[in-house]
Every structure is written in structure tokens, then in C-alpha cells.
Short mmCIF file of C-alpha atoms in Angstrom, two decimals:
data_model
loop_
_atom_site.label_atom_id
_atom_site.label_comp_id
_atom_site.label_asym_id
_atom_site.label_seq_id
_atom_site.Cartn_x
_atom_site.Cartn_y
_atom_site.Cartn_z
CA MET H 39 139.16 141.25 -22.14
CA ARG H 40 141.71 140.19 -24.72
CA LYS H 41 139.16 138.00 -26.46
CA ARG H 42 136.69 140.89 -26.42
CA LYS H 43 139.25 143.15 -28.13
CA GLU H 44 140.01 140.51 -30.78
CA TYR H 45 136.30 140.06 -31.38
CA ILE H 46 135.72 143.79 -31.88
CA GLY H 47 138.68 143.94 -34.30
CA TRP H 48 137.31 141.00 -36.24
CA LEU H 49 133.88 142.66 -36.35
CA LYS H 50 135.36 145.86 -37.76
CA LEU H 51 137.26 143.87 -40.38
CA GLN H 52 134.10 142.04 -41.44
CA TRP H 53 132.15 145.25 -41.81
CA THR H 54 134.99 146.81 -43.79
CA LYS H 55 134.96 143.85 -46.18
CA ARG H 56 131.22 144.16 -46.59
CA THR H 57 131.54 147.83 -47.29
CA LYS H 58 134.11 147.17 -50.01
CA GLN H 59 131.89 144.47 -51.49
CA ILE H 60 128.91 146.80 -51.66
CA LEU H 61 131.03 149.55 -53.21
CA GLU H 62 132.26 147.05 -55.77
CA LYS H 63 128.67 146.11 -56.49
CA ALA H 64 127.87 149.77 -56.93
CA ASN H 65 130.71 150.11 -59.44
CA GLU H 66 129.46 147.07 -61.28
CA ILE H 67 126.02 148.59 -61.38
CA ASP H 68 127.55 151.74 -62.80
CA GLU H 69 129.38 149.75 -65.49
CA VAL H 70 126.24 147.85 -66.35
CA ASP H 71 124.44 151.11 -66.52
CA ASN H 72 127.04 152.43 -68.98
CA LEU H 73 126.64 149.35 -71.13
CA GLU H 74 122.92 149.69 -71.07
CA LYS H 75 123.35 153.32 -72.04
CA GLU H 76 125.15 152.26 -75.19
CA ASN H 77 123.02 149.28 -76.16
CA LYS H 78 119.63 150.03 -74.65
CA GLU H 79 117.19 152.46 -76.07
CA LEU H 80 116.52 154.73 -73.09
CA ASN H 81 115.85 158.37 -73.27
CA ASP H 82 118.25 160.72 -71.52
CA ILE H 83 115.72 161.99 -69.05
CA GLU H 84 114.97 158.51 -67.63
CA LEU H 85 118.66 157.68 -67.50
CA VAL H 86 119.54 160.85 -65.61
CA SER H 87 116.71 160.24 -63.17
CA PHE H 88 117.85 156.66 -62.62
CA LYS H 89 121.45 157.72 -62.03
CA LYS H 90 120.37 160.33 -59.54
CA LYS H 91 118.35 157.80 -57.58
CA LEU H 92 121.21 155.34 -57.61
CA ASP H 93 123.71 157.97 -56.56
CA HIS H 94 121.45 159.15 -53.78
CA GLU H 95 120.96 155.64 -52.41
CA LEU H 96 124.66 154.84 -52.58
CA GLN H 97 125.55 158.05 -50.79
CA GLY H 98 123.12 157.19 -48.03
CA LEU H 99 124.61 153.72 -47.85
CA LEU H 100 128.11 155.11 -47.51
CA SER H 101 126.95 157.49 -44.77
CA PHE H 102 125.58 154.59 -42.77
CA PHE H 103 128.80 152.68 -43.21
CA HIS H 104 130.76 155.65 -41.96
CA MET H 105 128.57 155.76 -38.90
CA LEU H 106 129.15 152.04 -38.43
CA SER H 107 132.89 152.53 -38.67
CA LYS H 108 132.77 155.20 -35.99
CA ASP H 109 130.74 152.93 -33.72
CA ILE H 110 133.27 150.17 -34.15
CA GLU H 111 136.11 152.53 -33.37
CA GLN H 112 134.25 153.63 -30.27
CA SER H 113 133.86 150.01 -29.21
CA VAL H 114 137.58 149.48 -29.68
CA GLU H 115 138.35 152.53 -27.56
CA LEU H 116 136.04 151.30 -24.84
CA THR H 117 137.69 147.91 -24.97
CA ASN H 118 141.08 149.52 -24.59
CA GLN H 119 139.79 151.45 -21.62
CA ILE H 120 138.52 148.22 -20.13
CA ALA H 121 141.92 146.64 -20.64
CA PHE H 122 143.54 149.58 -18.89
CA ASP H 123 141.08 149.32 -15.99
CA VAL H 124 141.73 145.62 -15.75
CA SER H 125 145.45 146.23 -15.56
CA GLU H 126 144.86 148.65 -12.72
CA MET H 127 142.69 146.06 -11.05
CA MET H 128 145.38 143.44 -11.44
CA TYR H 129 147.80 145.79 -9.73
CA GLY H 130 145.40 145.97 -6.80
CA VAL H 131 144.99 142.22 -6.86
CA GLU H 132 148.75 141.82 -6.62
CA ASN H 133 148.83 144.08 -3.59
CA GLN H 134 146.01 142.13 -2.08
CA SER H 135 147.80 138.89 -2.79
CA GLU H 136 150.85 140.16 -0.95
CA THR H 137 148.68 141.13 1.96
CA VAL H 138 147.07 137.71 1.98
CA LYS H 139 150.52 136.14 2.12
CA ASN H 140 151.27 138.15 5.23
CA TYR H 141 147.94 137.07 6.61
CA SER H 142 148.82 133.45 5.89
CA GLU H 143 152.04 133.73 7.88
CA ILE H 144 150.20 135.25 10.78
CA GLY H 145 147.53 132.57 10.45
CA ASN H 146 150.19 129.88 10.80
CA LYS H 147 151.37 131.46 14.01
CA MET H 148 147.82 131.68 15.21
CA LYS H 149 147.29 128.04 14.41
CA THR H 150 149.85 127.00 17.01
CA GLN H 151 148.27 129.25 19.60
CA VAL H 152 144.81 128.04 18.73
CA PHE H 153 146.00 124.46 19.07
CA THR H 154 147.12 125.20 22.62
CA VAL H 155 143.84 126.92 23.35
CA THR H 156 141.95 123.97 21.91
CA ASN H 157 143.78 121.52 24.16
CA SER H 158 143.05 123.67 27.17
CA ILE H 159 139.43 123.96 26.15
CA ASP H 160 139.20 120.21 25.71
CA ALA H 161 140.58 119.65 29.20
CA THR H 162 138.24 122.29 30.57
CA TYR H 163 135.36 120.65 28.80
CA GLY H 164 136.16 117.33 30.45
CA HIS H 165 136.19 118.91 33.88
CA VAL H 166 133.05 120.83 33.14
CA LYS H 167 131.38 117.63 32.03
CA ASN H 168 132.32 115.95 35.31
CA THR H 169 131.14 119.01 37.17
CA LYS H 170 127.86 118.82 35.36
CA TYR H 171 127.43 115.17 36.33
CA GLU H 172 128.26 115.82 39.96
CA THR H 173 125.95 118.80 39.97
CA GLN H 174 123.13 116.70 38.61
CA GLN H 175 123.71 114.14 41.34
CA GLY H 176 123.75 116.90 43.92
CA ASN H 177 120.57 118.25 42.48
CA GLN H 178 118.90 114.87 42.84
CA VAL H 179 120.01 114.76 46.46
CA VAL H 180 118.63 118.22 47.04
CA ILE H 181 115.34 117.17 45.48
CA SER H 182 115.21 114.15 47.77
CA ALA H 183 115.95 116.40 50.74
CA ILE H 184 113.13 118.69 49.70
CA ASN H 185 110.77 115.73 49.50
CA GLN H 186 111.83 114.59 52.95
CA MET H 187 111.32 118.06 54.31
CA ALA H 188 107.86 118.09 52.77
CA LYS H 189 107.09 114.84 54.55
CA LEU H 190 108.45 116.32 57.75
CA GLN H 191 106.20 119.31 57.29
CA GLU H 192 103.22 117.06 56.72
CA SER H 193 104.03 115.09 59.86
CA THR H 194 104.31 118.34 61.76
CA TYR H 195 100.88 119.33 60.55
CA ASN H 196 99.54 116.00 61.78
CA VAL H 197 101.08 116.66 65.19
CA ILE H 198 99.52 120.09 65.31
CA GLU H 199 96.15 118.67 64.33
CA ALA H 200 96.40 115.94 66.99
CA ILE H 201 97.35 118.49 69.62
CA GLY H 202 94.37 120.59 68.58
CA LYS H 203 92.11 117.64 69.10
CA LEU H 204 93.63 117.05 72.52
CA VAL H 205 92.98 120.64 73.43
CA GLY H 206 89.35 120.35 72.30
CA SER H 207 88.92 117.14 74.24
CA SER H 208 90.37 118.76 77.32
CA GLU H 209 87.86 121.55 77.05
CA GLN H 210 85.02 119.06 76.78
CA ILE H 211 86.39 117.18 79.78
CA GLY H 212 86.47 120.44 81.69
CA LYS H 213 82.86 121.18 80.88
CA ILE H 214 81.77 117.67 81.85
CA THR H 215 83.74 117.88 85.06
CA THR H 216 81.98 121.13 85.89
CA THR H 217 78.62 119.47 85.26
CA ILE H 218 79.56 116.58 87.49
CA LYS H 219 80.52 119.00 90.25
CA GLU H 220 77.23 120.83 89.94
CA ILE H 221 75.30 117.58 90.02
CA SER H 222 77.33 116.47 92.98
CA ASP H 223 76.55 119.68 94.81
CA GLN H 224 72.85 119.39 94.07
CA THR H 225 72.92 115.74 95.09
CA ASN H 226 74.44 116.66 98.41
CA LEU H 227 71.89 119.40 98.90
CA LEU H 228 69.01 117.11 98.03
CA ALA H 229 70.40 114.44 100.24
CA LEU H 230 70.54 116.97 103.06
CA ASN H 231 66.98 118.04 102.41
CA ALA H 232 65.89 114.44 102.26
CA SER H 233 67.47 113.81 105.60
CA ILE H 234 65.72 116.80 107.08
CA GLU H 235 62.34 115.81 105.68
CA ALA H 236 62.80 112.29 106.72
CA ALA H 237 63.55 113.44 110.22
CA ARG H 238 60.45 115.57 110.37
CA ALA H 239 58.10 113.09 108.90
CA GLY H 240 59.30 110.21 110.69
CA ARG H 241 57.45 107.37 109.20
CA GLU H 242 55.45 109.53 107.06
CA GLY H 243 58.23 110.64 104.80
CA PHE H 244 56.25 111.49 101.73
CA GLY H 245 58.61 114.26 100.79
CA PHE H 246 61.49 111.90 101.01
CA ALA H 247 60.13 110.00 98.06
CA VAL H 248 60.06 113.13 95.94
CA ILE H 249 63.57 114.06 96.92
CA ALA H 250 64.72 110.54 96.31
CA GLN H 251 63.29 110.72 92.83
CA GLU H 252 65.24 113.89 92.10
CA ILE H 253 68.31 112.26 93.45
CA ARG H 254 67.74 109.42 91.06
CA LYS H 255 67.51 111.80 88.11
CA LEU H 256 70.70 113.50 89.14
CA SER H 257 72.31 110.14 89.46
CA GLU H 258 71.35 109.31 85.90
CA GLN H 259 72.81 112.57 84.69
CA THR H 260 75.95 111.77 86.56
CA HIS H 261 76.10 108.40 84.92
CA GLN H 262 75.72 109.90 81.46
CA ALA H 263 78.45 112.42 82.18
CA ALA H 264 80.69 109.64 83.36
CA ASN H 265 80.08 107.77 80.10
CA GLN H 266 80.97 110.84 78.10
CA ILE H 267 84.11 111.24 80.13
CA SER H 268 85.02 107.65 79.37
CA ILE H 269 84.48 108.15 75.66
CA LEU H 270 86.54 111.30 75.62
CA ILE H 271 89.29 109.65 77.55
CA SER H 272 89.35 106.83 75.00
CA THR H 273 89.45 109.32 72.16
CA ASN H 274 92.23 111.24 73.81
CA LYS H 275 94.14 108.04 74.17
CA LYS H 276 93.90 107.39 70.45
CA ASP H 277 94.90 110.95 69.72
CA ILE H 278 97.90 110.59 71.95
CA GLN H 279 98.84 107.43 70.13
CA ASN H 280 98.57 109.23 66.83
CA VAL H 281 100.77 111.99 68.19
CA ASN H 282 103.30 109.42 69.21
CA VAL H 283 103.29 107.85 65.74
CA ALA H 284 103.59 111.26 64.13
CA LEU H 285 106.47 112.17 66.38
CA ASN H 286 108.23 108.94 65.57
CA THR H 287 107.71 109.55 61.87
CA THR H 288 109.06 113.05 62.27
CA ARG H 289 112.09 111.71 64.05
CA ASP H 290 112.76 109.24 61.24
CA ASP H 291 112.29 111.93 58.62
CA VAL H 292 114.69 114.21 60.42
CA SER H 293 117.28 111.47 60.57
CA GLU H 294 116.89 110.78 56.87
CA SER H 295 117.16 114.49 56.12
CA ILE H 296 120.37 114.72 58.09
CA HIS H 297 121.80 111.81 56.12
CA LEU H 298 120.82 113.41 52.81
CA VAL H 299 122.30 116.73 53.83
CA ASP H 300 125.55 115.00 54.66
CA SER H 301 125.56 113.34 51.24
CA ALA H 302 124.87 116.67 49.58
CA GLY H 303 127.74 118.20 51.49
CA LEU H 304 130.14 115.57 50.17
CA LEU H 305 128.93 116.03 46.62
CA PHE H 306 129.28 119.78 46.75
CA GLU H 307 132.75 119.37 48.17
CA ASN H 308 133.64 117.35 45.09
CA ILE H 309 132.12 120.10 42.96
CA SER H 310 134.29 122.64 44.71
CA ASN H 311 137.41 120.62 43.91
CA LEU H 312 136.39 120.33 40.28
CA ILE H 313 135.76 124.05 40.09
CA THR H 314 139.24 124.67 41.44
CA ARG H 315 140.76 122.53 38.73
CA THR H 316 138.60 124.29 36.16
CA SER H 317 139.91 127.62 37.37
CA GLU H 318 143.47 126.46 36.79
CA GLU H 319 142.59 125.41 33.26
CA VAL H 320 140.90 128.75 32.67
CA ASP H 321 144.10 130.51 33.68
CA GLU H 322 145.95 128.63 30.97
CA VAL H 323 143.24 129.52 28.50
CA MET H 324 143.50 133.17 29.42
CA LEU H 325 147.27 133.14 28.88
CA SER H 326 146.86 131.62 25.45
CA THR H 327 144.06 134.06 24.71
CA LYS H 328 146.35 137.01 25.38
CA GLN H 329 148.82 135.68 22.86
CA VAL H 330 146.00 135.23 20.38
CA GLU H 331 144.95 138.82 20.96
CA GLU H 332 148.45 140.04 20.12
CA GLU H 333 148.38 138.10 16.88
CA THR H 334 144.88 139.39 16.23
CA ASP H 335 146.20 142.94 16.24
CA SER H 336 148.57 142.06 13.42
CA ILE H 337 145.72 140.38 11.59
CA GLN H 338 143.68 143.52 11.98
CA GLU H 339 146.35 145.59 10.25
CA SER H 340 146.46 143.13 7.39
CA ILE H 341 142.71 143.15 7.15
CA GLU H 342 142.71 146.93 6.92
CA GLN H 343 145.11 146.71 4.00
CA VAL H 344 142.86 144.15 2.38
CA VAL H 345 139.90 146.45 2.87
CA THR H 346 141.75 149.37 1.30
CA THR H 347 142.74 147.28 -1.69
CA SER H 348 139.22 145.92 -1.98
CA ASN H 349 137.88 149.46 -2.06
CA ILE H 350 140.21 150.29 -4.93
CA MET H 351 139.14 147.16 -6.76
CA GLU H 352 135.53 148.07 -6.19
CA GLN H 353 136.02 151.51 -7.71
CA GLU H 354 137.80 149.99 -10.70
CA ALA H 355 135.03 147.44 -11.06
CA GLN H 356 132.48 150.23 -11.09
CA SER H 357 134.46 152.01 -13.80
CA ILE H 358 134.62 148.80 -15.83
CA PHE H 359 130.90 148.33 -15.40
CA ALA H 360 130.21 151.84 -16.67
CA ASN H 361 132.48 151.28 -19.67
CA ILE H 362 130.82 147.99 -20.42
CA GLN H 363 127.44 149.69 -20.37
CA GLN H 364 128.71 152.22 -22.88
CA GLN H 365 130.06 149.40 -25.02
CA VAL H 366 126.71 147.65 -24.90
CA SER H 367 125.03 150.88 -25.95
CA ALA H 368 127.48 151.22 -28.84
CA ALA H 369 126.84 147.62 -29.88
CA GLU H 370 123.12 148.27 -29.88
CA HIS H 371 123.75 151.32 -32.04
CA ILE H 372 125.76 149.19 -34.45
CA GLU H 373 122.93 146.70 -34.64
CA LEU H 374 120.45 149.46 -35.39
CA ASN H 375 122.66 150.81 -38.18
CA HIS H 376 123.04 147.31 -39.53
CA LEU H 377 119.28 147.01 -39.84
CA LYS H 378 119.12 150.36 -41.55
CA ILE H 379 121.82 149.24 -44.00
CA ILE H 380 119.76 146.19 -44.86
CA GLU H 381 116.79 148.38 -45.51
CA LYS H 382 118.90 150.62 -47.75
CA ILE H 383 120.17 147.65 -49.72
CA GLU H 384 116.60 146.50 -50.22
CA GLN H 385 115.71 149.95 -51.45
CA ILE H 386 118.64 149.83 -53.90
CA LYS H 387 117.44 146.50 -55.22
CA ILE H 388 113.96 147.87 -55.68
CA THR H 389 115.37 150.96 -57.40
CA LEU H 390 117.61 148.94 -59.73
CA PHE H 391 115.08 146.34 -60.77
CA ASN H 392 112.08 148.56 -60.96
#
């Protein structure tokens, strides 16, 4: 801001010098005009007209320079206002600096507390890491147990299926047994009839032959049924063997599951111990956290002061911004007047030399 003020002062001085130079040129023109009046053959009417034009142009030039001087003064006033605003801002900055110092002291106290918290957190992290590892191992054991249980379930399904087959075979055996009984009954009846016929016929036992033939058919049916019974018995034997294998597999799977469950129990016991240690570390963290909270309250008060000061600085900054905008507007006005002055000078030249 100081440099800006010096620059505006220098600008005003330069324009003042230029104004004096132009006025001096105007005086010289006037003197030349007087000389020309004495030595040059000009009529009075042309001379009066020329002087009026020159006077009019010079008066306009002076008016523009007066306007320029006012603009420069306005810029200086705005610069002074900016300097005043900056001084007010510096006052706020000083207050903020004092607040920051207080904050720094509190921050140093917090640093010690945070260091303690950090150590506790580091220790907690180590335990948590171990817990994570043990948990992963336990999870793998649980997964293995689940797989074993799935195998056990599959074996159980095999047992159920084998039992179902045994039940079906038993039903078939029952049906075949019923057939055999029926055939046996008919065979007995036919045999009885054959005996009766044979007794009647004596040697002429034609009917016996017919009955004997029927008996033969029934005998064949009985033979076929017996074969089916044999096949079913063989099948049932295989099914029973499969059931035995399945039961043995189930027994092995159950034993393995028990072993895995025991391993999981040990792992989760270790996890429980680690969690207990973690809880102790958390207690220390909580104690340190309470102390940090107390310090945080003090920090909050300091922060509020910083916020208040910042608000003041913001308002001052807005005021400075508005003043700067006005200064820019004034500078643009000066530039416009400068261009107009140049145009006026050109008009003077044209007037003088034409």
C-alpha cells in the first residue's frame, strides 16, 4: 500500500509538470503571436479570430487538467483509506497472532497426550493384528468343519438311500414269498387231486398225467421265484455292505469333525484372551482420550477467537476491495481524460499551424 501511495503521488507530480509545460507553451505561443502581430501583415479581424480560437482551446485544456487533478486527489484519498483499512486489518492480525500463540501452547500440551494415545493405539494395533491372524486361522478351521459336515451329510444321504433300497427289496421278497406260498398251496391241492384220481383210475390214471403236468408248471414257477429270491438276497447283501461302508465313513467323518471342533475351541480361546488384552489397552486409550477432550475444549475457545478475528479481517478485506474498485474506476477516468487532453493538444496544433 505504501508503494501504491508513492506511485499515485509521483503520478500527480508528473501531470502537474506536464500542465506547467503546456501552460508555458501557451505563453510562448502568445509571445510569438505578439511578435507576429508587430512584424506580420495580418488584418485585425483574422488576428482576433485566431486569438479567440487559441484562448478557447487553452481554456478547454486547463479544464481537463483541473479534472485530472481532482481525479488524482481522489486516488490519493482512496489510497489513504486503503492504508487506514490495512492498519485496522493489521490490528486484527495481531490479535489473531496472539490467539495462535495460545493455540500453539495448547497444541504442545496436546502433543504429549497424543503421543500417549499413539503408543496405546500402536499396542492395540499389534494385538488386533494378532487377533486378526488367529481369527483367520479359526475361520479356516470352521470352513474345514463345514466341509466335513457336508461330507457327513452326504454319507447320511447314502445311508438313507441304501436303507430305501433295502426296504424296496424287502417288499419284493414279501411279494415273492406270497407267490411261493400260493404255488405251494396249489401244488398241495393238485397233488391231493392227483392222488385221488390215481386211486380211482387205478392203472388207467389218465387224469393223473394232466395233474402231473400242472404240477410241473407250478414247479417251474416255484423255481423262477426261488431264483428271484436269490437275486434279491444277493442285492440286499450288497446294499447292506454299502450301508456298512457308509456308516464307517460317517463314523470317521464324525471323529474328524470332533477333532476340528476341539481345535476351533482352542483357537477361539486364544482369541478371547487377545480380546481381553485389547480391552485393557482400550481403557488406556479412553483415559488419554478424555484428557484430549479437555484440551480440545480450550482449543475450541481459541478457535472461536480466531473465527471472530477472521470475520473482522474479512469485513476489512471487503472494504479494501470496494475502495480498490473505486480507485480503479478513478484511474480509468484519468486515462480517459488523458486521451482527451491528447486530442485537445492535437486540435491546438492544427489551430496554430493552419
